[in-house]
Coordinates of C-alpha atoms in Angstrom, one line a residue:
Chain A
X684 CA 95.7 113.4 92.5
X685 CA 94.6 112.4 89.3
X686 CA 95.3 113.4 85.5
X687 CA 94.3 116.5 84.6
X688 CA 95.4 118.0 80.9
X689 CA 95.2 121.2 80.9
X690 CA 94.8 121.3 77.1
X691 CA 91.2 120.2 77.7
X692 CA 88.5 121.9 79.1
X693 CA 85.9 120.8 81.6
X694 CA 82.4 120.7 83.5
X695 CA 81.5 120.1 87.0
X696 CA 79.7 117.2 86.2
X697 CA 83.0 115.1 85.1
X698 CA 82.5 115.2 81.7
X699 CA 86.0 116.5 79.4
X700 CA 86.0 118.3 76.0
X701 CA 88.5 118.8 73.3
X702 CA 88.0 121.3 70.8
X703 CA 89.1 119.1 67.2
X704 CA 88.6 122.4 65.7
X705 CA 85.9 122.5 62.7
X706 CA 83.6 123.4 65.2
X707 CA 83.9 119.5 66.2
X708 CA 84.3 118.5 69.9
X709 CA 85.3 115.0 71.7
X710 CA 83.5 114.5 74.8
X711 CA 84.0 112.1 77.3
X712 CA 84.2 112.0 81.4
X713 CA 87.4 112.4 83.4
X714 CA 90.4 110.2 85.2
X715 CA 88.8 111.7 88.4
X716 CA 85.3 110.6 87.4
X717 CA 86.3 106.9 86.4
X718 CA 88.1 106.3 89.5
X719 CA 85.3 106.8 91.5
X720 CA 83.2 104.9 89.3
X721 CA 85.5 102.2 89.1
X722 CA 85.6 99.1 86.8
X723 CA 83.2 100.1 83.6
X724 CA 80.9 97.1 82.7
X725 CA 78.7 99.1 80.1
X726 CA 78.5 102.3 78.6
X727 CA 75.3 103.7 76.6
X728 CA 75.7 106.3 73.9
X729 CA 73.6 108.9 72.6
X730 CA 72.5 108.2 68.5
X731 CA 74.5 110.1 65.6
X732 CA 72.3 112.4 64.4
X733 CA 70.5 113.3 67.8
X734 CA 70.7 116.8 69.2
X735 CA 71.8 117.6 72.8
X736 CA 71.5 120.3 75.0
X737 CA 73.8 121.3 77.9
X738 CA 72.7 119.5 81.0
X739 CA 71.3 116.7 78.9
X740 CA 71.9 113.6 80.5
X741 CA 72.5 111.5 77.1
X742 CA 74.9 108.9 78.0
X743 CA 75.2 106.3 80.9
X744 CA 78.2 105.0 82.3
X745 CA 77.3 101.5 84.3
X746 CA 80.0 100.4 86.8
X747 CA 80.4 97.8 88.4
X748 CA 79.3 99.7 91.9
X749 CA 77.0 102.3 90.5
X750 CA 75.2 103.6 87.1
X751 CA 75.9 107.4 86.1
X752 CA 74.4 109.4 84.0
X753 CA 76.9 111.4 81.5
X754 CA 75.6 115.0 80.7
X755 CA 76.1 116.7 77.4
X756 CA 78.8 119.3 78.1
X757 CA 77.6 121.8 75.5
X758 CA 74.8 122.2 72.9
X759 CA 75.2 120.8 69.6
X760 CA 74.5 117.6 67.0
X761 CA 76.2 114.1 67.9
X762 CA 78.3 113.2 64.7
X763 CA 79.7 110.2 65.8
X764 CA 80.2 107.7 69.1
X765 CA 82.5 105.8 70.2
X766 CA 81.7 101.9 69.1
X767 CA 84.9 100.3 70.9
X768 CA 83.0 101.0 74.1
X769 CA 80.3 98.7 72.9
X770 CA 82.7 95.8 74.3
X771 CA 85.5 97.3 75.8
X772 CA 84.0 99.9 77.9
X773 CA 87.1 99.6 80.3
X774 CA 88.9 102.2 77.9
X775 CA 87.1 104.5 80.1
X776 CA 89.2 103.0 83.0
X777 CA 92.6 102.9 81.3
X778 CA 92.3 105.5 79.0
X779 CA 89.8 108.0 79.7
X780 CA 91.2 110.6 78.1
X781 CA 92.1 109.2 74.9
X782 CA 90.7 106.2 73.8
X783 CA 87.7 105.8 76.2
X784 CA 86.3 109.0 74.5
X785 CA 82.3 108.8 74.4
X786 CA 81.1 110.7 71.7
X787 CA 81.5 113.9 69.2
X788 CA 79.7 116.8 69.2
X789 CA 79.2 119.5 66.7
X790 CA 78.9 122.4 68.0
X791 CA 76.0 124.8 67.9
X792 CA 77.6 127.9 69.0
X793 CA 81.1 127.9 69.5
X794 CA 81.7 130.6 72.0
X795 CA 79.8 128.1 74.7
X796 CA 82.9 126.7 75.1
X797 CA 84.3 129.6 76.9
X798 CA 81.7 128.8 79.7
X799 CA 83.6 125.6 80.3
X800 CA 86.5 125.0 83.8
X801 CA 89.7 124.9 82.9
X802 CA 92.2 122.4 84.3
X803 CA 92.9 124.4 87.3
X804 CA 89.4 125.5 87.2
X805 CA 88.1 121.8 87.6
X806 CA 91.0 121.0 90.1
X807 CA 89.8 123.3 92.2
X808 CA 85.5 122.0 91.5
X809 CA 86.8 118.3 92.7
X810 CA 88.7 119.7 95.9
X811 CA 85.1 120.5 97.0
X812 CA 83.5 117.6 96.4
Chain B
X1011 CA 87.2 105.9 114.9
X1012 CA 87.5 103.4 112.5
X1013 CA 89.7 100.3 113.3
X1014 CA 92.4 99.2 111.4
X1015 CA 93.0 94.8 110.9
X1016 CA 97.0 93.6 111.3
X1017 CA 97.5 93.7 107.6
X1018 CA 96.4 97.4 107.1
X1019 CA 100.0 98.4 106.1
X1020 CA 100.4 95.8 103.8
X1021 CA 97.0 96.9 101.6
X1022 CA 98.6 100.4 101.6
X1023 CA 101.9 99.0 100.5
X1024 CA 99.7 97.1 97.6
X1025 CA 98.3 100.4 96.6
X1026 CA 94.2 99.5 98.3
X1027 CA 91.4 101.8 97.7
X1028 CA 90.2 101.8 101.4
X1029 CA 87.4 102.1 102.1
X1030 CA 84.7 102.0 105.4
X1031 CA 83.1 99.1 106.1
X1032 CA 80.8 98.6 109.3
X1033 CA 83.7 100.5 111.1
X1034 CA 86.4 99.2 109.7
X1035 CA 89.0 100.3 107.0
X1036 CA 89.2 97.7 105.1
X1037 CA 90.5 97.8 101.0
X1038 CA 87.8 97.7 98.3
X1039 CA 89.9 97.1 95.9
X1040 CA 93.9 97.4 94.9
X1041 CA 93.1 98.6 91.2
X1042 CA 90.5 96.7 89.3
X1043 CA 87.8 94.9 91.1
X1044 CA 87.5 92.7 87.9
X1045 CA 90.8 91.8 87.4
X1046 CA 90.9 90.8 90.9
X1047 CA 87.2 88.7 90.4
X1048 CA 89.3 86.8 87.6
X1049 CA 92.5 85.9 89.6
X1050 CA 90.0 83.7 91.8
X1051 CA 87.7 82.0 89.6
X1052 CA 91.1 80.8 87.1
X1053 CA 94.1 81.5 89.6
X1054 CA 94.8 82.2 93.1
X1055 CA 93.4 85.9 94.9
X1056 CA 93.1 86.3 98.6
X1057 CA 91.2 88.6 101.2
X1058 CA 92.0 90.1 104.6
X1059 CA 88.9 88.7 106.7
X1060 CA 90.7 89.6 109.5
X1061 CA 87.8 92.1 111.0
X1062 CA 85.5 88.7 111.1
X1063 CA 85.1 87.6 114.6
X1064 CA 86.1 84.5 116.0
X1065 CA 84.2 83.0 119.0
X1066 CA 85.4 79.7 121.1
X1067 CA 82.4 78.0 122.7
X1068 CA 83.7 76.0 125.6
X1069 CA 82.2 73.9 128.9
X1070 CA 80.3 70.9 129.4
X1071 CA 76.9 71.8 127.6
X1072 CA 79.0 73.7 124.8
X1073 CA 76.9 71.1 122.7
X1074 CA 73.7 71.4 124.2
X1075 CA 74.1 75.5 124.5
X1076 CA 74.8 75.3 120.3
X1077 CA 71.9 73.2 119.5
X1078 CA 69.7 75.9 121.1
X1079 CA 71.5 78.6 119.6
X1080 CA 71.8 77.8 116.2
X1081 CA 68.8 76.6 113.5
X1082 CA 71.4 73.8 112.6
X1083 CA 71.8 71.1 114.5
X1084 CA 75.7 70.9 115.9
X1085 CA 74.8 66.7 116.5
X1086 CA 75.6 66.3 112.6
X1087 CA 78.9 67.0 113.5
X1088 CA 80.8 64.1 115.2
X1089 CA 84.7 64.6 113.5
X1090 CA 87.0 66.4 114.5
X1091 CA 87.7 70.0 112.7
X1092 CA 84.4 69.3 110.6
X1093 CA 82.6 72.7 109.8
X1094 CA 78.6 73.8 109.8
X1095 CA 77.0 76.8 108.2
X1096 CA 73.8 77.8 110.2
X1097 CA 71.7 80.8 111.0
X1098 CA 71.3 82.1 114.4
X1099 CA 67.3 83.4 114.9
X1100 CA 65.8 85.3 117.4
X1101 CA 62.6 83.8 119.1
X1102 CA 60.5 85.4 116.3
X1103 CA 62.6 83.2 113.8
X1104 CA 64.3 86.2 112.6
X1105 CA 68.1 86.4 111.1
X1106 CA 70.2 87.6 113.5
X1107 CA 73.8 86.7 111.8
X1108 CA 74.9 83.9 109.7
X1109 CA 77.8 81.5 110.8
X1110 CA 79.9 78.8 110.4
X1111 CA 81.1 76.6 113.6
X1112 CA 83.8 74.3 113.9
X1113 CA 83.6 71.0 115.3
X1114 CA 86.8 70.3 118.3
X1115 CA 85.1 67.9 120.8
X1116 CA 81.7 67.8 121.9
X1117 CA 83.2 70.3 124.8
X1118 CA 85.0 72.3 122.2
X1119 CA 83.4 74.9 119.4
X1120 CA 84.9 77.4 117.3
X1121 CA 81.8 80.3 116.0
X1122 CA 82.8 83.1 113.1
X1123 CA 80.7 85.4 112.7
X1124 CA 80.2 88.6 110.8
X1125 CA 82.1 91.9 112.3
X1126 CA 79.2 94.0 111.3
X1127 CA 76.8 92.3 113.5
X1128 CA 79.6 91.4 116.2
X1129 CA 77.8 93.4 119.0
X1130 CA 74.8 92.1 118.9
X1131 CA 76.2 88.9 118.2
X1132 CA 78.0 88.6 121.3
X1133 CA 75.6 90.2 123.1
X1134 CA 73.5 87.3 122.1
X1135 CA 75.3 84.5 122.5
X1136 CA 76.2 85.7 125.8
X1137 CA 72.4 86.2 127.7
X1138 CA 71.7 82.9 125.8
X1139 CA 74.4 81.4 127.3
X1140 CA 73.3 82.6 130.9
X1141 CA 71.4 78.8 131.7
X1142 CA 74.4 77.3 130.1
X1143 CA 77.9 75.5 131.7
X1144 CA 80.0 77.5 128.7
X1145 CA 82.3 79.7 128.1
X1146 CA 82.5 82.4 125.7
X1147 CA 85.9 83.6 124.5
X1148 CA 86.1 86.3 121.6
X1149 CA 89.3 85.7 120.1
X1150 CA 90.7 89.5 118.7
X1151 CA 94.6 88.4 119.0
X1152 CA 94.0 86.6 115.2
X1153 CA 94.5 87.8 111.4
X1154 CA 92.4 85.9 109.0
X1155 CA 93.3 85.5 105.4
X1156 CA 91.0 83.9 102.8
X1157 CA 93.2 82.7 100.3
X1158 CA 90.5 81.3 97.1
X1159 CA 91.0 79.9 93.7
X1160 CA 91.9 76.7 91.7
X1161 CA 95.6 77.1 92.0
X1162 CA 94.4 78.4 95.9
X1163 CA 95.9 75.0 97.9
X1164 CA 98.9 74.4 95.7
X1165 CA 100.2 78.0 96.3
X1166 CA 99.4 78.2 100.1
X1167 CA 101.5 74.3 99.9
X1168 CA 104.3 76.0 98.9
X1169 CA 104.9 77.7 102.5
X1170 CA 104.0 75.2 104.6
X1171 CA 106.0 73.0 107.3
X1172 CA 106.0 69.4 107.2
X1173 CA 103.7 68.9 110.0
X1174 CA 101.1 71.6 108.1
X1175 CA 101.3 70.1 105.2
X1176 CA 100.4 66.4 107.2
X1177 CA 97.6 69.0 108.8
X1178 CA 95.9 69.6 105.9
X1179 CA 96.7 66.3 103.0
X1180 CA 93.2 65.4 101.8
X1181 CA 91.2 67.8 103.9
X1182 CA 87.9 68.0 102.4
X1183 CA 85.4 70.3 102.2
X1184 CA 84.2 72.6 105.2
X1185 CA 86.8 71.3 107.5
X1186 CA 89.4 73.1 110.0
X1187 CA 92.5 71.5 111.6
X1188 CA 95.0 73.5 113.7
X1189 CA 98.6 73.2 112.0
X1190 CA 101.6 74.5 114.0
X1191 CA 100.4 78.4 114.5
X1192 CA 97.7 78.4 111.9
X1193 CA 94.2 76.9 111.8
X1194 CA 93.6 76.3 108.5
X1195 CA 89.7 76.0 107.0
X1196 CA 88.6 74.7 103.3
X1197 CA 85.7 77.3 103.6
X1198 CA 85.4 80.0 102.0
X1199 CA 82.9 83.0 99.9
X1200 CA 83.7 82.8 96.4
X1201 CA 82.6 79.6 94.9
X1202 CA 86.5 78.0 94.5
X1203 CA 88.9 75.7 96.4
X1204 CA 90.6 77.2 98.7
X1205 CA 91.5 78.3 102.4
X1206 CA 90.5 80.3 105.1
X1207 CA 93.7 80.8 107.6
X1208 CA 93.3 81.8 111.1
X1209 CA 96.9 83.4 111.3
X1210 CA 98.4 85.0 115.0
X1211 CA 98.5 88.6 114.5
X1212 CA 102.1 88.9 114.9
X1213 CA 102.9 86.3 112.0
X1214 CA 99.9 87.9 110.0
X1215 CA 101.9 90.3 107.8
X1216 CA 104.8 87.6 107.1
X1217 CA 102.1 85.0 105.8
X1218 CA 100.5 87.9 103.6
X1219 CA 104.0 88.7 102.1
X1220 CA 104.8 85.0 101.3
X1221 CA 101.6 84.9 99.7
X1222 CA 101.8 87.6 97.8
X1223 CA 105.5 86.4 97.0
X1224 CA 103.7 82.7 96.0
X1225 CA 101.8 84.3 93.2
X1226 CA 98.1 84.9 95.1
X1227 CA 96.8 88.2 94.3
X1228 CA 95.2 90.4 97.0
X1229 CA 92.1 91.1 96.2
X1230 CA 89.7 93.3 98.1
X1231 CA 85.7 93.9 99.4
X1232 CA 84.5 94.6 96.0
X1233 CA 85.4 91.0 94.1
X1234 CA 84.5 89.3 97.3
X1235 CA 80.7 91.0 96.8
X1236 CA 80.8 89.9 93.1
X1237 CA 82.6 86.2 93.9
X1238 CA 79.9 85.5 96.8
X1239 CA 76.7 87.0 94.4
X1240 CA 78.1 84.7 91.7
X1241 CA 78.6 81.8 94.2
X1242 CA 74.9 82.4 95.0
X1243 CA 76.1 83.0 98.6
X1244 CA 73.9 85.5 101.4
X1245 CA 75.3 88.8 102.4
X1246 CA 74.0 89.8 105.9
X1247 CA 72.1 92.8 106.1
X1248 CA 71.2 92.6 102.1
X1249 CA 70.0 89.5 101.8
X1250 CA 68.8 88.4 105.4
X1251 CA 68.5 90.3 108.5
X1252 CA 66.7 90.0 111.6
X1253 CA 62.9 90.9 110.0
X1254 CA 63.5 88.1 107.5
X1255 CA 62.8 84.4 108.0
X1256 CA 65.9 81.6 107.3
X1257 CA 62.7 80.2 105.0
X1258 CA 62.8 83.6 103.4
X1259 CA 66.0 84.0 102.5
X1260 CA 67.2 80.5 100.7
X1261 CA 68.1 79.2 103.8
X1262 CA 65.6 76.4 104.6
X1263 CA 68.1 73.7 104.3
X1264 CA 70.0 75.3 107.1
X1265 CA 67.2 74.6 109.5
X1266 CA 67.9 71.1 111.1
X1267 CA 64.1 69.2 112.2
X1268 CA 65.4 65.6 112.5
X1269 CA 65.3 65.7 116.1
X1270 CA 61.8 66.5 116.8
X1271 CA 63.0 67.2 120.8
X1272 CA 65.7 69.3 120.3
X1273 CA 64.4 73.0 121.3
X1274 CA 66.2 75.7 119.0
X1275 CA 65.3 79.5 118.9
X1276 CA 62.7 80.6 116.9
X1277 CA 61.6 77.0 116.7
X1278 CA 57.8 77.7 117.2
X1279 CA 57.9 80.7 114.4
X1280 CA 59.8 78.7 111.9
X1281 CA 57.4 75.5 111.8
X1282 CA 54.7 77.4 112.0
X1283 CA 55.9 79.5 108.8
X1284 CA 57.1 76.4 107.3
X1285 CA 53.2 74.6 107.8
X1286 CA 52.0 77.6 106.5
X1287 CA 54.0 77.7 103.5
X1288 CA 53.2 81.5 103.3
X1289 CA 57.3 82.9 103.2
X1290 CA 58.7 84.4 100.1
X1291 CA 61.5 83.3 98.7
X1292 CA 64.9 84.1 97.9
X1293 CA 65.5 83.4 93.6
X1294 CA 67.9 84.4 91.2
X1295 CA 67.4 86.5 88.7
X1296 CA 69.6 86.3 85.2
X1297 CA 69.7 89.7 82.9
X1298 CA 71.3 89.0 79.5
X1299 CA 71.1 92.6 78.1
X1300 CA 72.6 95.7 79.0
X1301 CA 72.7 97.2 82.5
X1302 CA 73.4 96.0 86.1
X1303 CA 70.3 94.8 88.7
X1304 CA 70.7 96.7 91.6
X1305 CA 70.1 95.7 95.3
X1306 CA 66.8 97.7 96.4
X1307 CA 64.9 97.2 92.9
X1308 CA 61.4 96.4 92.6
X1309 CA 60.7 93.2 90.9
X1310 CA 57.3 93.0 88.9
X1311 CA 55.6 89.4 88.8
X1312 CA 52.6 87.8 87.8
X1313 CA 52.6 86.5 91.5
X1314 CA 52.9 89.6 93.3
X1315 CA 56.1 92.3 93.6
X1316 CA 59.4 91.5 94.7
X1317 CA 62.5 93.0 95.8
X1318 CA 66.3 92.6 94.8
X1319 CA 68.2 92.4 97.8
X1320 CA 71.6 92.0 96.1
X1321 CA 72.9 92.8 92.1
X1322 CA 75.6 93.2 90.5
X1323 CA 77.2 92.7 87.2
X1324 CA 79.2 89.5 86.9
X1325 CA 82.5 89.5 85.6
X1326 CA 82.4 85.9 84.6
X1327 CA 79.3 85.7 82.4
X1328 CA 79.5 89.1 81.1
X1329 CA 76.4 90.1 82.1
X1330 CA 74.3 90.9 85.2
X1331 CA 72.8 88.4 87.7
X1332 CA 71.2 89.2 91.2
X1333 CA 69.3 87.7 94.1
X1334 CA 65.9 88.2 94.7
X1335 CA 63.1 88.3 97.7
X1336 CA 59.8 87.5 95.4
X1337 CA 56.0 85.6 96.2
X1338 CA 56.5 81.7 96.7
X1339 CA 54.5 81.1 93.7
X1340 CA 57.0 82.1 91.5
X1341 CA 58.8 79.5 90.3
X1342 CA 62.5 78.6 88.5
X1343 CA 62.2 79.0 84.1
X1344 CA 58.8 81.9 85.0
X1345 CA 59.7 85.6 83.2
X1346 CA 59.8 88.6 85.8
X1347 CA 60.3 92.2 85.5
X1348 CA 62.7 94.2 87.1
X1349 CA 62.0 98.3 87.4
X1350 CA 65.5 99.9 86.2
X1351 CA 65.8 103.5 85.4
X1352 CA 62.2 104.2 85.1
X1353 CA 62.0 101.3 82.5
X1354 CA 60.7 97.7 83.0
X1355 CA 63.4 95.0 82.1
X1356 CA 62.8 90.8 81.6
X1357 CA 64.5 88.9 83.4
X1358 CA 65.1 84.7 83.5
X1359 CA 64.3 83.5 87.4
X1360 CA 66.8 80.8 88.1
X1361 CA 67.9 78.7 91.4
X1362 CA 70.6 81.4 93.3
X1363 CA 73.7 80.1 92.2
X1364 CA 75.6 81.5 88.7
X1365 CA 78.9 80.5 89.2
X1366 CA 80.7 77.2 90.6
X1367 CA 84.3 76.6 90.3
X1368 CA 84.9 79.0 87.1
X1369 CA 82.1 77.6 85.2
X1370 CA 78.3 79.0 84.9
X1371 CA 76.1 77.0 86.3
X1372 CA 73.3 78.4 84.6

């Protein structure tokens, strides 16, 4: 069973979020998610400055065995990315929680992120996969 | 049911993904399929190839029986333990597996084929074998273990006998020789030095332990794909099956014609193709930006459309490289197009081979 920190909150679609507070988020996908990706060649990132909507697809994770498409988690403005990724996107293997973050999001309406699993919640949404 | 090769509790003890492959559980990889990619082209990594099936061709027209068989032509070989890669076609010059046979005596043949074609394989071999003096002996009660990279030889050297280490002193390329137990091969899938070791089941697990002991990293189905796509080597059933011509399919030079009166299947269908000059051919296709070419993707060209029939990202150059099915006409240095993610993407055509004893041969 992989990580799970329950200080983070969560959507179906394997993406993580953080509340920085601010109204700022980090997004970025899970441990689950990168194992079954496995070894990450490239990762595209959505502009600073764009404007995502939840269900979005703005990102890409590229693995060696499959592309993914990374979904925005909530609604809001993209204030920065993460660059390191640019040529180390194997953070997102090693460190997928912490340094293999994707990108930041500033949110339009807070409350959205009451909407979002919990630990347990997203536990429970990989069991039935 | 799935089976399960002699070294399926050593992967688990080395912490292996498993995963299915053709019906058997094999490990796709024992952490990172890259790191593992690496530990071949600049160290030592090894496979479990034990599901591959081994086939000893026996009898007095052994010889005669393989040069109908095969599209190579088994009279090349004339020493002992020397090794042949060849296509086996139906009578419509289709694909029906890739192999390589060992050379004993001219009574004596050792076959290995794929596992995921070994039904119909020996199926095969055994109605074609019906007007023959042969026998036919699948040979289950065997490991194999690929072991592959430039330090390869000198680790397996560290565990072997004196009369191995006689067995295989200056083998060269694509040769087998039986040494105490083992039969040990200088073939292999990824583009290095190395050995393929036909190991008895019950000393399987010991060998696999020394090796891992000796410093050779096990290294599953996923850097295999990526070694062999580097190495410009076929997969069955992505790049060649049995609807696809040996001309099709880079394969051409396996096709022996020297003797004009030797009578090999799919004979008729392959000169005629060949006369014709109307197959497609199998290229390589280089991508030096972002994203990966994936088997199944259309390739646009001035010529006509194409098809990827393997892709993958390659761990050595950094970028991605695949092998291509595409019209004749298009030639080695021409520009194609390559239809990712609703987007068209240039791409460099080159000869299929990337990657030759840790260096790009691009």
């Amino acid at each position: 069973m992989s990580n799970i920190p329950s200080e983070l909150k969560y959507a179906t679609s394997h993406e993580w979020v953080r509340n920085e507070g601010d109204g700022i988020v980090t997004v970025g996908i899970t441990e689950h998610a990168q194992e079954l990706l496995g070894d990450m060649v490239f990762v595209e990132l959505p502009e600073v400055g764009e404007t995502v909507s939840t269900g979005d697809d703005v990102a890409v994770a590229e693995s060696v065995k499959a592309a993914s498409d990374i979904y925005a988690p909530i609604t809001g403005e993209v204030v920065e990315v993460n660059e390191d990724l640019e040529d180390s996107p194997e953070l997102v293997n090693s460190d997928a929680f912490g340094d293999g973050w994707m990108f930041k999001v500033k949110l339009e309406d807070a409350s959205e992120l009451d909407g979002l699993l919990d630990a347990e919640g997203y536990a429970n949404s990989i069991d039935e996969d | 049911m799935s089976n399960k090769t002699v070294l399926h509790a050593k992967h688990l003890e080395s912490g292996a993904k498993m995963v299915d492959f053709h019906g058997w559980e094999m490990p796709i990889n024992y952490g990172s399929q890259i790191e593992e990619h690496h530990a071949v082209r600049q160290d030592a990594g090894m496979f479990d190839v034990s599901h591959m099936t081994i086939v000893d061709v026996e009898g007095d027209d052994a010889k005669a029986f393989l040069r109908k068989l095969v599209i190579n032509d088994v009279d090349k070989l004339n020493v002992a333990g020397k090794a042949l890669y060849t296509g086996m076609c139906n009578l419509e010059g289709g694909v029906i597996d890739d192999l390589i046979i060992y050379f004993f005596t001219e009574t004596q043949y050792r076959l290995v084929v794929n596992s995921a074609t070994r039904v119909k394989d020996l199926a095969w071999i055994a109605e074609q074998a019906q007007e023959f003096s042969v026998t036919i002996t699948e040979r289950p009660e065997f490991g194999m273990i690929a072991v592959q990279g430039p330090q390869a030889k000198a680790k397996v050297a560290t565990l072997l006998n004196a009369e191995q280490t006689q067995a295989v002193d200056g083998m060269k390329p694509f040769f087998g020789a039986q040494a105490g137990s083992l039969f040990i091969a200088t073939t292999g899938y990824t583009g290095e030095a190395g050995y393929e070791i036909v190991v008895p089941q019950d000393e399987a697990e010991d060998l696999w332990q020394q090796l891992v002991d000796a410093g050779v990293k096990p290294c599953g189905l996923g850097a295999r794909d990526t070694l062999r796509l580097e190495a410009g080597m076929n997969l069955y059933g992505q790049d060649m099956d049995e609807s696809v011509s040996p001309l099709a399919a880079n394969m051409a030079w396996t096709i022996s014609w020297d003797d004009e009166a030797r009578d090999f299947n799919g004979k008729t269908v392959l000169a005629e193709q060949r006369a014709a000059g109307d197959q497609p051919k199998l290229v390589g296709l280089v991508l030096e930006e972002k994203g990966v070419l994936r088997g199944g993707l259309k390739v646009v060209t001035a010529e006509g459309e194409g098809v990827i029939t393997s892709g993958t990202f390659s761990p050595t150059l950094g970028h991605s490289v695949a092998m291509a099915r595409v019209p004749r006409a298009v030639k080695v240095g021409d520009t194609v197009e390559v239809e990712m993610r609703k987007k068209l993407v240039k791409v460099a055509v080159v000869k299929p081979s990337f990657v030759r004893n840790g260096k790009s041969v691009l």
